[in-house]
Amino acid sequence: MAKRRKRRKKIKTLDIVLICVFGYMLFLNWQMIELFKVTGSAPETAWCALIAALIGECGICGWIRVSKDRNRERKWEKEDQRKIEKQEKEEEIL
């Protein structure tokens, strides 16, 4: 029996961005907790602003992904439609 090679999944740019956002969120939360331990309070405005910015970045990444998927689906639909039209023309000739 022939062995099939497992293909490695390529790491894409959006995946790298999401990994960086996750890492930064962990780092940010850790720093804010440490700051809270030392001072007894944390800069909540800065904390909320950074979290909102990171959530916005994740939203943009999701929007890009959805747009790419829609464009790919449209492309496949157009290719399928062309194949169907070509087959219909060939059947008419016969």
Short mmCIF file of C-alpha atoms in Angstrom, two decimals, residues 30 33 36 40 77 79 82 92:
data_model
loop_
_atom_site.label_atom_id
_atom_site.label_comp_id
_atom_site.label_asym_id
_atom_site.label_seq_id
_atom_site.Cartn_x
_atom_site.Cartn_y
_atom_site.Cartn_z
CA TRP A 30 -0.32 39.73 33.59
CA ILE A 33 -2.45 42.20 37.65
CA PHE A 36 -2.68 46.06 40.78
CA GLY A 40 -3.78 48.59 44.73
CA GLU A 77 -19.66 29.43 -8.86
CA GLU A 79 -16.31 28.37 -13.02
CA ARG A 82 -19.01 28.25 -17.39
CA GLU A 92 -26.60 21.15 -28.76
#
